[in-house]
């Protein structure tokens, strides 16, 4: 029951209204999502990182996304997308 009493955000809850979240824009710009299987989890992990650390280094991004696996080989583009979103 680790989630009892906690606020849960899914990928659908990242955006406000009809506007995409800056991370979603960055993922599109960097062509970071391929099959989409891992994208939701990576977006949520990245959003949690940016909420705690708005200007992460590349190493910090890689560490934050370390628990997520992208089998399509887009991991480097995802890291670039997170860094891009942090700059915007």
Backbone as a ProteinNet text record, in pm:
[ID]
protein_1_A
[PRIMARY]
XXXXXXXXXXXXXXXXXXXXXXXXXXXXXXXXXXXXXXXXXXXXXXXXXXXXXXXXXXXXXXXXXXXXXXXXXXXXXXXXXXXXXXXX
[TERTIARY]
81.2	0	85.8	191.9	285.4	224	120.8	60.8	-58.5	-98.5	-213.6	-189.6	-283.9	-274.7	-179.5	-124.3	-29.2	-98.5	-41.6	-90.7	-20	-96.4	-42.6	-64.7	40.6	29.4	64.9	-24.1	3.6	47	89.5	134.5	21.1	-102.7	-216.1	-231.3	-179.7	-190.5	-76.7	20.8	133	90.5	8.3	-27.8	-141.7	-148.6	-256.7	-355	-473.8	-572.5	-528.9	-532.2	-498.7	-352.1	-280.4	-140	-49.1	46.7	142.2	237.2	285.7	387.6	518.3	604	732.7	815.1	808.1	879	822.8	691.4	629.9	671.1	674.5	722.8	866.9	950.7	1092.1	1108.7	1028.6	1035.9	999.3	901	865.5	978.5	1033.7	1140	1264.5	1296	1415.5	1386.9	1260.9	1218.6	1258.5	1226.9	1272	1181.6	1058.5	967.2	958.1	984.1	971.3	846.7	857.4	740.7	640.9	687.4	599.7	581.9	634.3	614.4	670.6	788.7	854.2	832.3	778.1	773.5	699.6	586.8	509.1	589.8	652.7	732.8	851.4	914.3	1029.8	985.8	873.3	822.6	792.8	731.9	699.9	827.9	924.5	1053	1122.9	1118.9	1182.4	1111	978.8	903.1	935.1	948.4	984.3	1123.3	1215.7	1351	1346.6	1277.8	1275.2	1201	1106.5	1037.4	1133.1	1226.4	1324.4	1447.6	1484.6	1608.1	1582	1542.5	1504.8	1618.8	1743	1858.3	1955.7	1911.2	1998.7	2112.4	2218.2	2328	2289.7	2367.3	2341	2353.2	2451.8	2470.2	2348.7	2295.9	2178.6	2057	2042.3	1931.7	1948.6	2068.4	2093.5	2067.8	2107.2	2082.6	1932.9	1860	1716.1	1640.4	1689.8	1622.4	1679.1	1772.8	1842.8	1750.2	1641.3	1549.1	1456.4	1455.3	1371.3	1456.8	1402.8	1476.4	1403.3	1474.7	1420.9	1489.7	1416.1	1473.2	1485	1424.3	1431.6	1563	1637	1763.3	1749.9	1639.6	1617.2	1665.7	1732.2	1767.1	1848.2	1943.8	2023.4	1937.1	1842.6	1751.8	1661.2	1623.1	1539.8	1617	1742.5	1826.5	1836.3	1859.8	1866	1733.6	1623	1491.6	1471.5	1513.5	1499.7	1586.5	1707.8	1796.3	1738.2	1676.9	1613.8	1497.2	1413.7	1299.7	1347.2	1458.3	1512.6	1560.6	1600.1	1649.2	1535.9	1419.3	1306.6	1228.4
-118.6	0	125.3	121.3	233.7	360	346.4	463.6	518.9	452.6	497.8	638.3	727	864.1	952.4	900.9	977.4	1032.2	1137.1	1193.2	1119.6	1064.5	988.3	1067.8	1083.4	1150.4	1051.1	1037.8	954.9	1047	989.8	1070.8	1160.7	1114.6	1197.4	1321.2	1315.1	1427.1	1526.8	1501.9	1595.7	1728.2	1721	1843.4	1915.6	2044.4	2127.1	2152.7	2099.7	2119.7	2053.4	2130.8	2076.5	2097	2172.7	2203.6	2092.5	2052.3	1950.3	2005.4	1918.2	1951.4	1980.1	2068.4	2095.5	1969.3	1870.5	1744.6	1675.5	1677.4	1615	1687.9	1820.9	1898.7	1861.6	1851.3	1819.2	1678	1584.3	1448.1	1446.2	1525.1	1534.7	1598.2	1706.8	1778.5	1692	1609.4	1523.8	1386.8	1364.1	1233.8	1122	1144.4	1054.4	933.1	940.2	827	745.3	617.2	531.8	445.4	331.7	243.7	295.3	371.9	428.7	343	221.8	131.2	188.9	246.2	296.6	446.1	513.6	660	716.4	659.7	712.4	710.1	597.8	586.3	680.4	695.3	784.9	930	966.9	1103.6	1133.3	1039.6	1060.7	1069.6	983.1	990	1122.6	1167.3	1294.2	1412	1407.3	1515.2	1521.8	1406.7	1403.9	1462.6	1428.9	1485.6	1637	1687.7	1832.3	1907.2	1841.1	1904.1	1924	1829.4	1838.9	1919	1909	1970.3	2028	2154.6	2213.3	2224.6	2216.7	2229.1	2112.2	1990.6	1875.5	1868.3	1803.8	1775	1650.2	1622.8	1501.1	1377.4	1376.9	1262.4	1243.8	1353.5	1345.1	1292.5	1333.5	1282.9	1132.7	1091.5	948.6	866.2	918.4	847.8	839.7	947.4	949.2	852.1	833.4	745.2	603.7	577.6	449.3	330.1	350.2	239.2	209.4	296.1	276.6	222.2	127.2	66.9	92.8	147.5	167.6	67	-29.6	-132.4	-85.4	27.2	79.5	152.8	181.8	252.5	403.2	456.2	601.3	667.3	593.7	647	776.6	784.3	907.3	1024.5	1000.4	1107.9	1149.9	1055.7	1088.8	1175.5	1143.8	1226.2	1367.3	1378.7	1511.5	1585.5	1513.8	1576.6	1632.2	1558.4	1606.6	1730.5	1726.9	1843.7	1962.8	1937.6	2044.8	2105.7	2021.2	2070.3	2152.7	2114.3	2188.1	2326.8	2343.1	2472.9	2567	2512.3	2595.5	2653.9
0	0	0	-70	-73.8	-131.9	-212	-275.4	-197.1	-90.9	-13.3	40	13.1	60.9	-18	-125.6	-207.4	-331.4	-387.4	-513.5	-626.9	-719.5	-831.6	-959.9	-1038.7	-1168.3	-1277.2	-1373.8	-1490.7	-1604	-1714.2	-1827.5	-1878.2	-1866.7	-1908.6	-1820.8	-1698.6	-1606.4	-1614.3	-1701.2	-1713.6	-1775.5	-1877.9	-1950	-1880.1	-1906.7	-1852.7	-1966.6	-1955	-2060.7	-2190	-2297.7	-2429.7	-2466.2	-2386.6	-2416.2	-2363.6	-2445.7	-2403.2	-2297	-2214.2	-2114.8	-2189.1	-2138.4	-2203.9	-2232.4	-2145.5	-2172.3	-2295.9	-2310.8	-2427.4	-2555.2	-2550.4	-2665.6	-2698.6	-2596.3	-2617.4	-2673.4	-2626.6	-2680	-2827.9	-2865.7	-3007.6	-3087.4	-3036.8	-3107.8	-3126.1	-3027.7	-3033.2	-3094.5	-3134.7	-3187.8	-3091.8	-2965.3	-2859.4	-2839	-2881.6	-2861.4	-2989.4	-2978.3	-3096.6	-3081.7	-3018.9	-3008.8	-2905.4	-2808	-2706.7	-2582.7	-2583.9	-2470.2	-2340.2	-2344.9	-2223.7	-2201.7	-2301.4	-2299.7	-2178.9	-2144.9	-2031.4	-1902.3	-1874.6	-1753	-1752.3	-1867.1	-1876	-1860.5	-1920.4	-1903.3	-1756.3	-1686.8	-1544.8	-1462.1	-1489.4	-1418.1	-1444.7	-1569.3	-1605.6	-1540.1	-1536.4	-1472.2	-1323.2	-1259.3	-1117	-1096.1	-1184.6	-1175.2	-1187.6	-1290.4	-1313.6	-1202.9	-1137.9	-1024.9	-907.3	-890.7	-781.8	-821.6	-948.4	-997.3	-1136.6	-1145.9	-1274.6	-1376	-1332.5	-1422.8	-1403.1	-1434.6	-1411.4	-1512.7	-1472.4	-1564.6	-1644.4	-1748.2	-1825.9	-1736.8	-1651.4	-1560.9	-1470.1	-1416.7	-1329.4	-1405.5	-1531	-1612.7	-1634.3	-1670.9	-1694.5	-1567.7	-1453.1	-1326.9	-1297	-1324.4	-1297.8	-1388.2	-1509.6	-1605.4	-1604	-1516.1	-1512.7	-1490.7	-1421.9	-1393.8	-1510.7	-1609.7	-1727.6	-1841.3	-1913.9	-2023.9	-2155	-2251.2	-2385.7	-2477.2	-2523	-2610.3	-2755.2	-2788.2	-2925.6	-2951.9	-2848.1	-2865.6	-2867.5	-2816.2	-2815	-2687.9	-2601.6	-2469.8	-2479	-2569.1	-2581.7	-2625.5	-2715.6	-2757.3	-2642.7	-2558.4	-2442.5	-2343.8	-2323.9	-2236.4	-2293.5	-2423.9	-2487.5	-2472.2	-2482.6	-2468.7	-2328.2	-2227.3	-2089	-2068.5	-2118.9	-2107.5	-2182.2	-2296.4	-2374	-2296.4	-2238.7	-2160.5	-2041.2	-1982.4	-1867.4	-1907.6	-2032.2	-2079.4	-2118.1	-2144.7	-2190.6	-2076.5
[MASK]
++++++++++++++++++++++++++++++++++++++++++++++++++++++++++++++++++++++++++++++++++++++++

